[in-house]
Coordinates of C-alpha atoms (C1' of nucleotides) in Angstrom, one line a residue:
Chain A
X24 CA 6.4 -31.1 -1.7
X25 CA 5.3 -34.5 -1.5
X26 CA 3.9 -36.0 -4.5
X27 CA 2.1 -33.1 -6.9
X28 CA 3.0 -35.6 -9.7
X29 CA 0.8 -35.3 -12.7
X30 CA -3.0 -35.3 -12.0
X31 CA -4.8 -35.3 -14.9
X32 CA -7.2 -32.5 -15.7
X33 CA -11.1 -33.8 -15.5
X34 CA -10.1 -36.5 -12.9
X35 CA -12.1 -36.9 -9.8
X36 CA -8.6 -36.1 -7.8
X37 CA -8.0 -33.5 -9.8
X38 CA -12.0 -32.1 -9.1
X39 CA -11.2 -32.4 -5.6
X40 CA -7.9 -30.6 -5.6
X41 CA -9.7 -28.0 -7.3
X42 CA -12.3 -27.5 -4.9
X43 CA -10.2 -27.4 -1.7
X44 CA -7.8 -24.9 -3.6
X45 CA -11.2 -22.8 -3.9
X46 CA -11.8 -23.3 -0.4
X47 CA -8.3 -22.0 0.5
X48 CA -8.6 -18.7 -1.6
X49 CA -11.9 -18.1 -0.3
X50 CA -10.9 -18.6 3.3
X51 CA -7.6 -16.5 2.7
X52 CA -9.5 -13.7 0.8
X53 CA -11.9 -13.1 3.7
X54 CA -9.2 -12.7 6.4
X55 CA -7.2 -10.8 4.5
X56 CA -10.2 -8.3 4.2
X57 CA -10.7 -8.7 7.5
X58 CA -6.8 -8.2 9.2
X59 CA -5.1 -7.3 6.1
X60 CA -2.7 -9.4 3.7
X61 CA 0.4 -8.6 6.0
X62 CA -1.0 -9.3 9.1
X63 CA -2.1 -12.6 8.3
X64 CA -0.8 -15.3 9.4
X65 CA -1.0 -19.2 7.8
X66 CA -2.2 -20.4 11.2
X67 CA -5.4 -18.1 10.7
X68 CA -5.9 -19.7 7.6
X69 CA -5.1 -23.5 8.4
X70 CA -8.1 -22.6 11.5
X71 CA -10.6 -20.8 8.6
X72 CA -10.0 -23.7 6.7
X73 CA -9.8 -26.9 8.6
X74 CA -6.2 -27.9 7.1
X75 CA -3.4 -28.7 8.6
X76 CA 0.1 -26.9 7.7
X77 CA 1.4 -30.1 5.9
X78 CA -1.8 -30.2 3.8
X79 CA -2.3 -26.3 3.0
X80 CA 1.5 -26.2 1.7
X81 CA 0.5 -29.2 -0.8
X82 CA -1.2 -26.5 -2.5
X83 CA 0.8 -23.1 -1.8
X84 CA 3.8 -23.1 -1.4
X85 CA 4.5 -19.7 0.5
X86 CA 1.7 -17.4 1.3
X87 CA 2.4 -14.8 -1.2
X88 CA 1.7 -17.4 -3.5
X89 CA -2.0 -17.0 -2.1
X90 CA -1.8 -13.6 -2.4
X91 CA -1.0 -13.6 -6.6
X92 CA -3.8 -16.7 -6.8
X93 CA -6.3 -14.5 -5.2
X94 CA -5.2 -11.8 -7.3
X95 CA -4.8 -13.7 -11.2
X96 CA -8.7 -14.6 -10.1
X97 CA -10.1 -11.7 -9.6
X98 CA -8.3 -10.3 -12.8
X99 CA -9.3 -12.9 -14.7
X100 CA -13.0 -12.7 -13.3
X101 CA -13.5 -9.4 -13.9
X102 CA -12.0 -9.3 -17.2
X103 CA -15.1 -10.5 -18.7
X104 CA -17.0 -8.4 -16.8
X105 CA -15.6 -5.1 -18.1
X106 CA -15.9 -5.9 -21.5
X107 CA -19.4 -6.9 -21.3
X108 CA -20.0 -3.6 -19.8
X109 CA -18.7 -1.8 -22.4
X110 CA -20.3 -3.5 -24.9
X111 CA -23.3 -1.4 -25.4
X112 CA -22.1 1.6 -26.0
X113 CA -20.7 2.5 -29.0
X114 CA -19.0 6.6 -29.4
X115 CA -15.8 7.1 -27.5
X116 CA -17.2 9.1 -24.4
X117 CA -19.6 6.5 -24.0
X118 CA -17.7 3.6 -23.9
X119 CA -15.5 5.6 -21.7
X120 CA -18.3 6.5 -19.3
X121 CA -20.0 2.6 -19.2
X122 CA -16.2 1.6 -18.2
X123 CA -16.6 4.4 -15.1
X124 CA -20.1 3.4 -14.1
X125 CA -18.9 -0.4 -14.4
X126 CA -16.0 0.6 -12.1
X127 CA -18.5 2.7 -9.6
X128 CA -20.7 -0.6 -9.6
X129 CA -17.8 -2.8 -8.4
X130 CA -17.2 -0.6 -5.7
X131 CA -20.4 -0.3 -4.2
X132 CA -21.1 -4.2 -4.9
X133 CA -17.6 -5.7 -4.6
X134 CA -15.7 -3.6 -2.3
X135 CA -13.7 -6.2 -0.5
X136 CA -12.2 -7.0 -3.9
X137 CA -11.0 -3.5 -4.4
X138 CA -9.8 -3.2 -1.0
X139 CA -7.7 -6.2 -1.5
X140 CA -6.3 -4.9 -5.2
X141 CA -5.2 -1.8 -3.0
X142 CA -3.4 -3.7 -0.8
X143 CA -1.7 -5.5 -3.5
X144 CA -0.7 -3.0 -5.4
X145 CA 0.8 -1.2 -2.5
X146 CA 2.7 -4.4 -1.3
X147 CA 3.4 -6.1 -4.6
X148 CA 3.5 -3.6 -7.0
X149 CA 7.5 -3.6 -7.0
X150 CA 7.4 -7.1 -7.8
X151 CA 5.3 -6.9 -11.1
X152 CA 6.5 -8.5 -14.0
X153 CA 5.1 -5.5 -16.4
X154 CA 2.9 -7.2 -18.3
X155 CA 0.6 -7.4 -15.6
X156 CA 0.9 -3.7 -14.9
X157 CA -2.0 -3.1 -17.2
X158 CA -4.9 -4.8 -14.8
X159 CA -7.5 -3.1 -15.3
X160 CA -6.9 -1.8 -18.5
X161 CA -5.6 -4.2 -19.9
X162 CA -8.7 -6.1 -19.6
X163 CA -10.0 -4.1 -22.1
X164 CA -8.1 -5.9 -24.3
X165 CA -11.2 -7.4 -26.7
X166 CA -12.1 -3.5 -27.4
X167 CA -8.2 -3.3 -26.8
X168 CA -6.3 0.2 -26.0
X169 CA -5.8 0.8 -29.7
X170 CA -9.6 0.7 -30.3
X171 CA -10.3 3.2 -27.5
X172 CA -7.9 5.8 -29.1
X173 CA -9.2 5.4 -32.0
X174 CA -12.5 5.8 -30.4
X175 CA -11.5 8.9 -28.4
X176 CA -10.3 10.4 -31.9
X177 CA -13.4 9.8 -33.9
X178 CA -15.2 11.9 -30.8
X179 CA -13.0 14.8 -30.9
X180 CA -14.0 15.1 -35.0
X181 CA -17.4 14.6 -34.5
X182 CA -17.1 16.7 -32.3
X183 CA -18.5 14.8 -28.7
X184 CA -15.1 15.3 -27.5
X185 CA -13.5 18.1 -26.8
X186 CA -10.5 19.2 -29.3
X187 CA -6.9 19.2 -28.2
X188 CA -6.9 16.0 -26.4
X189 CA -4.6 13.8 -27.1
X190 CA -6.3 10.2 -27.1
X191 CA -2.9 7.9 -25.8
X192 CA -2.6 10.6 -22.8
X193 CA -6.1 10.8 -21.7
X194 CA -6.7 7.3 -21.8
X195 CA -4.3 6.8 -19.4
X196 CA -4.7 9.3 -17.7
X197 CA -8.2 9.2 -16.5
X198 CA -8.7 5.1 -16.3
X199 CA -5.6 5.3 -13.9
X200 CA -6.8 8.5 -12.1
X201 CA -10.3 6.3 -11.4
X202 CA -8.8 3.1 -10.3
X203 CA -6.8 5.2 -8.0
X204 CA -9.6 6.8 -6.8
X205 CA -11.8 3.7 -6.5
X206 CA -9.4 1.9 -4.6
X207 CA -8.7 4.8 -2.4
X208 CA -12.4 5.0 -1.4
X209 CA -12.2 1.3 -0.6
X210 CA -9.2 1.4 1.5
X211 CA -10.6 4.1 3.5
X212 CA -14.0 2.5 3.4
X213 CA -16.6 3.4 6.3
X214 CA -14.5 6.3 7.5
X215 CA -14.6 8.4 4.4
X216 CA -18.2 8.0 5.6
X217 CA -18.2 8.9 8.9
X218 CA -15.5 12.2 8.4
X219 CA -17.5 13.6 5.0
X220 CA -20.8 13.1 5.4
X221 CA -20.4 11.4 2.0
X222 CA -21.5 7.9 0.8
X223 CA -18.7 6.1 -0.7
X224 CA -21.3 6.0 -3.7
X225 CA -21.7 9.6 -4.4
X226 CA -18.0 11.0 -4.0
X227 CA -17.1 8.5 -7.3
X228 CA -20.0 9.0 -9.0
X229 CA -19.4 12.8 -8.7
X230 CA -15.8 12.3 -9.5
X231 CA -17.0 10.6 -12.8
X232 CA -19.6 13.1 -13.3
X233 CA -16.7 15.9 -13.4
X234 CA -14.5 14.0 -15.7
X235 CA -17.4 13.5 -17.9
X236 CA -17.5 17.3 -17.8
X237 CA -13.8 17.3 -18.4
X238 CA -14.1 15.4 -21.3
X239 CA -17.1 16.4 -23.1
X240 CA -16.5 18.8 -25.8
X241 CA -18.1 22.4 -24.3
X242 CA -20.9 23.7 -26.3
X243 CA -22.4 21.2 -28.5
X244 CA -24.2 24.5 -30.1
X245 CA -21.1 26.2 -31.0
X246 CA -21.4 24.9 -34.9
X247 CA -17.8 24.3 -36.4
X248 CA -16.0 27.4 -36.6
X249 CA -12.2 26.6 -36.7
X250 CA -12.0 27.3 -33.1
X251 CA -8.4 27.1 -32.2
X252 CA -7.0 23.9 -32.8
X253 CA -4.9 23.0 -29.9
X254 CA -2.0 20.9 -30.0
X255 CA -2.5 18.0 -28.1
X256 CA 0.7 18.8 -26.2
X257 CA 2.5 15.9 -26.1
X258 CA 3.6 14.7 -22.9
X259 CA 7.0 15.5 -21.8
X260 CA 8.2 12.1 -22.9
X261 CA 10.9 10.8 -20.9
X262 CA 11.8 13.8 -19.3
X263 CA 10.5 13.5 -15.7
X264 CA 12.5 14.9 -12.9
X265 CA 12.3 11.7 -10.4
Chain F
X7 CA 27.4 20.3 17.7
X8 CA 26.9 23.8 16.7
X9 CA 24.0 24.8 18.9
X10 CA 24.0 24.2 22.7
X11 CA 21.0 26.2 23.4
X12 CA 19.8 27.0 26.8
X13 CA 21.2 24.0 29.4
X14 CA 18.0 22.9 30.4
X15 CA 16.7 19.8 32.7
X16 CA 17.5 17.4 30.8
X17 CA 17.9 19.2 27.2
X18 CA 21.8 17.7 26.0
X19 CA 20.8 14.4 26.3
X20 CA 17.5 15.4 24.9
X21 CA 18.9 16.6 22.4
X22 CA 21.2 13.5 21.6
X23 CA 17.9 11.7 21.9
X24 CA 16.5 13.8 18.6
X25 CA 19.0 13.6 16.4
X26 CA 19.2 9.7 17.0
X27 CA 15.4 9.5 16.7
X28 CA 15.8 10.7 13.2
X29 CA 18.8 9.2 12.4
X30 CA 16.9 6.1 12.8
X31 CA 13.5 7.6 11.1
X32 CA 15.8 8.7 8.0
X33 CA 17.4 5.3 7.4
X34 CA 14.1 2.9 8.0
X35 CA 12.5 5.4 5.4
X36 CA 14.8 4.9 2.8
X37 CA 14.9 1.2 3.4
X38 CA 11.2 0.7 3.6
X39 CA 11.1 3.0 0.2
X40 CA 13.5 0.2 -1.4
X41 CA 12.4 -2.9 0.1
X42 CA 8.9 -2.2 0.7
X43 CA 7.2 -1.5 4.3
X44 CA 6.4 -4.9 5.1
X45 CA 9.7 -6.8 3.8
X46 CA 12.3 -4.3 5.5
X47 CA 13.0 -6.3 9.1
X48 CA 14.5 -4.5 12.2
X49 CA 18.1 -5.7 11.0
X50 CA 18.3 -4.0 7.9
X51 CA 17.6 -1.0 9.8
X52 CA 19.6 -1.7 12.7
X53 CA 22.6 -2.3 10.0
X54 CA 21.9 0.8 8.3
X55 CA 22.2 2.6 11.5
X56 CA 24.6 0.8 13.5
X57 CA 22.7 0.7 15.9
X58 CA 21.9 -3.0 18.7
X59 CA 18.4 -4.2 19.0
X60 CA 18.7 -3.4 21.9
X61 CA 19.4 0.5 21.4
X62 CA 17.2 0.3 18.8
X63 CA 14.1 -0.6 20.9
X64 CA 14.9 1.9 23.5
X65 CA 13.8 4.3 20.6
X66 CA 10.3 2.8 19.3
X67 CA 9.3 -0.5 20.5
X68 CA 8.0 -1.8 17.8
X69 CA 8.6 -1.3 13.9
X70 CA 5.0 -0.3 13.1
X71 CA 5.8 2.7 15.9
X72 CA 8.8 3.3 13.3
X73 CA 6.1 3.4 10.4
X74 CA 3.8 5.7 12.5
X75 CA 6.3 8.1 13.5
X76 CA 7.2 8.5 9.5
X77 CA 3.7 9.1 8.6
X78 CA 2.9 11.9 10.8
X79 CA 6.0 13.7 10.0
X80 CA 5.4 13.7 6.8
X81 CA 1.8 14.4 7.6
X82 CA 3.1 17.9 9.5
X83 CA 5.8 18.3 7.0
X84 CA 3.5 18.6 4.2
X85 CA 0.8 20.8 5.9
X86 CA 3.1 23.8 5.9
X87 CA 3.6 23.1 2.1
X88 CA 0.5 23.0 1.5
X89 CA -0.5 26.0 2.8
X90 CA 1.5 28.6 1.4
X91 CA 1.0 26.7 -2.0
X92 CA -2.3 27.8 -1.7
X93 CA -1.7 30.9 -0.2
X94 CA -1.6 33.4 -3.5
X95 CA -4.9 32.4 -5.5
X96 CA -7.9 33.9 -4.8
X97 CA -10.8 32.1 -5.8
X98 CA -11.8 29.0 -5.3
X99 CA -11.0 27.2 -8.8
X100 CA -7.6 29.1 -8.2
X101 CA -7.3 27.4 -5.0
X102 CA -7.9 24.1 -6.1
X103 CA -6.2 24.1 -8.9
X104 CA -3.0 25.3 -6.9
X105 CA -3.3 22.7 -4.6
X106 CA -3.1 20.2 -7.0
X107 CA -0.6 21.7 -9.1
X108 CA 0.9 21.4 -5.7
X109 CA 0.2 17.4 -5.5
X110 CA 2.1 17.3 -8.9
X111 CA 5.1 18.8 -7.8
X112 CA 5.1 16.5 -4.5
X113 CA 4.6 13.3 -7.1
X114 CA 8.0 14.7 -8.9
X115 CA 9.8 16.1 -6.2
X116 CA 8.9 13.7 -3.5
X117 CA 7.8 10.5 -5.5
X118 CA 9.0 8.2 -2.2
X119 CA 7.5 10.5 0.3
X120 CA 3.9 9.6 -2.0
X121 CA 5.0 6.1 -2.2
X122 CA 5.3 5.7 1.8
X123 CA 2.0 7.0 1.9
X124 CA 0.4 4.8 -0.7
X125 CA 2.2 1.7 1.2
X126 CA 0.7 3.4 4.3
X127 CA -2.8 3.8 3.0
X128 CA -3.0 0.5 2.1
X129 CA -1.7 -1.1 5.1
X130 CA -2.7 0.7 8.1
X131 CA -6.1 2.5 7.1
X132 CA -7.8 0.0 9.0
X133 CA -6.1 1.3 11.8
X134 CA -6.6 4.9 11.3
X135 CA -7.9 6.2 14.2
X136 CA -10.8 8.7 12.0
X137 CA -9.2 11.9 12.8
X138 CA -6.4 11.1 10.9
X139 CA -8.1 10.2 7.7
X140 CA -7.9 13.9 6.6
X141 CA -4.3 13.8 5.9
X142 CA -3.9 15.9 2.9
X143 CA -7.4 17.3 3.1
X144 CA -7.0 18.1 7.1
X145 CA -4.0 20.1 6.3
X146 CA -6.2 22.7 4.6
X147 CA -6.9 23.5 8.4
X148 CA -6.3 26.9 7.7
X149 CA -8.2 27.6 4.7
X150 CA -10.6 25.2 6.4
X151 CA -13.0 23.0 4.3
X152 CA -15.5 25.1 5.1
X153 CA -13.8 28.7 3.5
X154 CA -13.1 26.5 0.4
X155 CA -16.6 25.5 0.4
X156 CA -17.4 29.3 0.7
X157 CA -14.8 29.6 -2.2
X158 CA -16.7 27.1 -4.8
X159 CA -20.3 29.0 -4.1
X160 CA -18.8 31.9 -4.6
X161 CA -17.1 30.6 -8.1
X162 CA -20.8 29.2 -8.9
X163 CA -22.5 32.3 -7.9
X164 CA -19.9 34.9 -10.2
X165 CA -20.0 32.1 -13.1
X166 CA -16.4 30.8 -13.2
X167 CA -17.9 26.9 -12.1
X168 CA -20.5 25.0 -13.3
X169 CA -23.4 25.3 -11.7
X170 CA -25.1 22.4 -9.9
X171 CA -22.0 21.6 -8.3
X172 CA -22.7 20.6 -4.6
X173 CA -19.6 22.7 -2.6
X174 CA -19.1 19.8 -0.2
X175 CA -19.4 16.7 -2.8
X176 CA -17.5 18.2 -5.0
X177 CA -14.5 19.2 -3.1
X178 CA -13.9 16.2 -1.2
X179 CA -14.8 14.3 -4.6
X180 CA -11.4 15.7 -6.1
X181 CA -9.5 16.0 -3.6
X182 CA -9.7 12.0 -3.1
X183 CA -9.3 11.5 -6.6
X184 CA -6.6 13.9 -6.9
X185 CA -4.8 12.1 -4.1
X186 CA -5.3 8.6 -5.3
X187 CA -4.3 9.1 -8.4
X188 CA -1.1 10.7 -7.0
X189 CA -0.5 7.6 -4.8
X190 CA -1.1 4.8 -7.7
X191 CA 1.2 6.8 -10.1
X192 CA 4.1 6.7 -7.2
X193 CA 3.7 3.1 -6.5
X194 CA 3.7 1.9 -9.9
X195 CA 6.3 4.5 -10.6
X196 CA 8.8 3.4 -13.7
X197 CA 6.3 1.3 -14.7
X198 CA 3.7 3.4 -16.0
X199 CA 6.5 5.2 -18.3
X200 CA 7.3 2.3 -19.7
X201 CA 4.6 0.4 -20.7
X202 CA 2.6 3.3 -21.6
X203 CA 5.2 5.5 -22.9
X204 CA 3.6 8.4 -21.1
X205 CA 5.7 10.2 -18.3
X206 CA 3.9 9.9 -14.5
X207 CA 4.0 13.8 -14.6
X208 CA 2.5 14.7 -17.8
X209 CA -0.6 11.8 -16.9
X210 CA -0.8 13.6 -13.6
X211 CA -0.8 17.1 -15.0
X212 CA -3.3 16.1 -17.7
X213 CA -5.7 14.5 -14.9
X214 CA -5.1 17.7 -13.6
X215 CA -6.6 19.6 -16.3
X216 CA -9.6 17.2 -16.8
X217 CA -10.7 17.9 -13.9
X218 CA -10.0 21.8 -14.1
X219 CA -12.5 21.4 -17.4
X220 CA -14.8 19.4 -15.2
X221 CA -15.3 21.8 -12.7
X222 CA -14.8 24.8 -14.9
X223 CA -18.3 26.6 -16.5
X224 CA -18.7 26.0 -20.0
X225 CA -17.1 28.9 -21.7
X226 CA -19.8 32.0 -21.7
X227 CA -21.9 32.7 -24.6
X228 CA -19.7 34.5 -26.4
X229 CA -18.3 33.2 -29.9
X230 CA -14.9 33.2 -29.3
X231 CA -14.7 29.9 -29.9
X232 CA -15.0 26.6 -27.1
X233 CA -13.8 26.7 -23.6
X234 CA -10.2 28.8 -24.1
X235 CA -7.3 26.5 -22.6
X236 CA -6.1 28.4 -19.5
X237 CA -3.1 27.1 -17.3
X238 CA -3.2 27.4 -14.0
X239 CA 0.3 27.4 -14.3
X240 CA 1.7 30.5 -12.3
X241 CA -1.4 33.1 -11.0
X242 CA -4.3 32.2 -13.8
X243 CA -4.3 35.6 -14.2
X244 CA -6.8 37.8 -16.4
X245 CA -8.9 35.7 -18.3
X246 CA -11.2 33.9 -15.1
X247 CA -11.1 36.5 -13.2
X248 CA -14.3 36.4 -10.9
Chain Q
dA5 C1' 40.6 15.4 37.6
dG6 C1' 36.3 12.5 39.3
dT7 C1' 31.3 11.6 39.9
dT8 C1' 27.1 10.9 37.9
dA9 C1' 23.5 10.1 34.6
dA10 C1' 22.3 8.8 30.1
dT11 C1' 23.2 6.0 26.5
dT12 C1' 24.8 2.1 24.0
dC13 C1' 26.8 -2.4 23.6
dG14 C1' 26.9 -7.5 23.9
dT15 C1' 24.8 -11.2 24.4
dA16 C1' 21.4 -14.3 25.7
dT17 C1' 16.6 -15.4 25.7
dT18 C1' 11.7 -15.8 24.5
dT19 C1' 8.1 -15.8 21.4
dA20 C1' 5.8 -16.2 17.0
dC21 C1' 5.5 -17.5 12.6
dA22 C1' 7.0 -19.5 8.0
dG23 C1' 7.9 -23.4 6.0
dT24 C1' 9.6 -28.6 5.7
dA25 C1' 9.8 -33.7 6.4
dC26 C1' 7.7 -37.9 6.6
dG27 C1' 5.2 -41.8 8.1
dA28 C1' 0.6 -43.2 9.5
dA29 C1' -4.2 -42.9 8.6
dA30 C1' -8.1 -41.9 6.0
dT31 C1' -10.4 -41.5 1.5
dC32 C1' -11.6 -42.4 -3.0
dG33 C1' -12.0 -44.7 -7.6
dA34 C1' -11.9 -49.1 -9.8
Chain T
dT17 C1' -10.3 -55.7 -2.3
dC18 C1' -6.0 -52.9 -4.4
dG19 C1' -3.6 -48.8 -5.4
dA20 C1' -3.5 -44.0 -5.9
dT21 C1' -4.1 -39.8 -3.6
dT22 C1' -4.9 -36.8 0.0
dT23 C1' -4.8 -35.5 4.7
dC24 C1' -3.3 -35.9 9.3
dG25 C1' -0.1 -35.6 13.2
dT26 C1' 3.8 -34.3 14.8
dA27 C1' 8.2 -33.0 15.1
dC28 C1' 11.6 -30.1 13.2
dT29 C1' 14.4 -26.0 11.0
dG30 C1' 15.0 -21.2 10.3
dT31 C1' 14.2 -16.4 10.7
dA32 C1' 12.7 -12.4 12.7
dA33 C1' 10.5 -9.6 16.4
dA34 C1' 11.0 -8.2 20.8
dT35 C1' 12.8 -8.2 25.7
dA36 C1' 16.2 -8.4 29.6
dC37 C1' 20.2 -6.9 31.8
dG38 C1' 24.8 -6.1 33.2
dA39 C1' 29.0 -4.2 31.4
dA40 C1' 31.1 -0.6 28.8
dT41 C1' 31.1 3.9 26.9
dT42 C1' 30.1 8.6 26.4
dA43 C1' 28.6 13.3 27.9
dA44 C1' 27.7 16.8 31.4
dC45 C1' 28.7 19.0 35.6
dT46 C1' 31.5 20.1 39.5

DNA sequence: AGTTAATTCGTATTTACAGTACGAAATCGA
DNA sequence: TCGATTTCGTACTGTAAATACGAATTAACT
């Protein structure tokens, strides 16, 4: 850790500094694709990059600090992303439903960047400070998790959504149900191809499809009628067997 | 040593052989459960079996053969499971719907065995050899994909499923969403509950029942009110019959 | 008992990779 | 040009994987 004293933002060393630290990710984030994060090693990426050890640690000091660089990107990148495509729509399914098409785009378009969040959250999950847990979701943080619910409630009285769900537990449970799945389907990539007869594409997209189905409220003919007005059941709080 | 069995060529020390062989599984699973596959190192588990390198490697010459051998015994392990799980319903939204009842069970009861295979997943599918990629789904061998298939026409054809479902979309559709959900709830594990104040089994359960909805055909003409909440809890007996 | 075969131990060694140290050389801005 | 900054080259430390092999131990069979 030679000198890292204080460069000055806007400063042509500092420009530079943050274009080989570009170079580095980039580098790093295609092997890693390519022979996965653990089986990396720096030597591959000194070679992809041109950089000697010395140099390369000047601007990471141990390679899982690449790994959590790579990842606060792509976070960050995408964050803006996700809101945008939920900014159209405006009831609770559909908001819902332009998050899930959103997600189905990045894994046709970006699926190297899924592949790698799987891997991460396999290998690093443990070490998560818990704020970050939220990823995804918490990206929605403009619209915000407060103004889905609401969302999700105003459907179920108007009646787009069906009755008895309980906004907090379906929210969570079908954007985390998705991101599994999406990142599954990336993981598994080409094969899931190969063995099903399936594109990538379509399995999600039907997956989506069904929870659409799951989610809609059933006939939109059937007018009012008090129709039995389940309790959302709570979920079992706290009282899990693991 | 309770059972000396028929003295065959070779059998005692064969024997011997076994139970080391799973000493050495047993230990390396809990560690790699703790630590994380890719940060447990061949003397943790030589420590936590008292075993030398040296007798170590006799067993499995490298540690990914260690992480192998894990994987496909919980691979066969499961298969049985899953099976009989299955085993009592009758149609095919029964049968689904026990098997991932089943899945939800394995995510409480099992949570680390879920966990390997998330860490797995992510770390080795590049390796898969494509028969493997199954897993879960291949253990249905006896059903057999295509007699669920059968199942869901049927189920569209008497009414109990939506129609336009496509038998071979949908199926693998859930069952890889099913199974990645599963896999992100066990790796993020404690997590989850506390930052979303939602227990991992009642998200599971209530994925669960989305997707029963999804797949489910909107509740027949009759005015007895929308879509009556059935649980597939024990036999789903009665009401969808079909 | 004693012989034999399988197993394990001890220990030493090789290889690979992560990460550090530091001065010399090159580069860039002024 | 000077001075600040980055990169290079190289040599070094440390840790862990994996192998080798003879000695010691244990189990099985007469």
């Amino acid at each position: 850790m030679a000198t890292k004293a204080k460069v000055k933002v806007g400063n042509p060393y500092h420009q530079h500094r943050e274009r080989q630290r570009r170079r580095i990710l980039d580098a790093a984030k295609e092997i890693f694709d390519e022979r996965g994060i653990d089986r990396t090693t720096m030597a591959e990426i000194m070679a992809a990059t041109g950089l000697r050890a010395s140099t390369l640690y000047e601007y990471f000091s141990k390679k899982d600090d690449i790994v959590w660089a790579i990842f606060s990107d792509m976070i960050e990148e995408d964050s803006a992303r996700a809101k945008i495509a939920v900014e159209g729509a405006t009831t609770g399914l559909a908001k819902i439903m332009a998050l899930l098409e959103h997600m189905a785009d990045q894994l046709s378009n970006d699926s190297a960047k899924i592949r790698f969040m799987a891997q991460f959250d396999a290998m690093y999950a443990r070490d998560w400070p818990v704020e970050r847990l939220l990823t995804l979701e918490g990206q929605l943080n403009d619209i915000g998790f407060e103004g889905f619910k609401k969302l999700i409630r105003e459907g179920i009285d108007d009646g787009s959504l069906r009755r008895g769900l309980d906004p907090d537990l379906t929210l969570h449970a079908v954007i985390n149900a998705v991101i599994g799945a999406q990142r599954r389907l990336a993981s598994l990539g080409t094969k899931v191809e190969l063995e099903y007869g399936q594109s990538i594409d379509s399995l999600f997209k039907e997956m989506i499809r069904i929870v659409e189905f799951g989610l809609r409220a059933p006939a939109p003919s059937n007018k009012n009628g008090p129709a039995p007005r389940v309790k959302a059941r709570k979920g079992s709080k706290g009282k899990r067997t693991l």
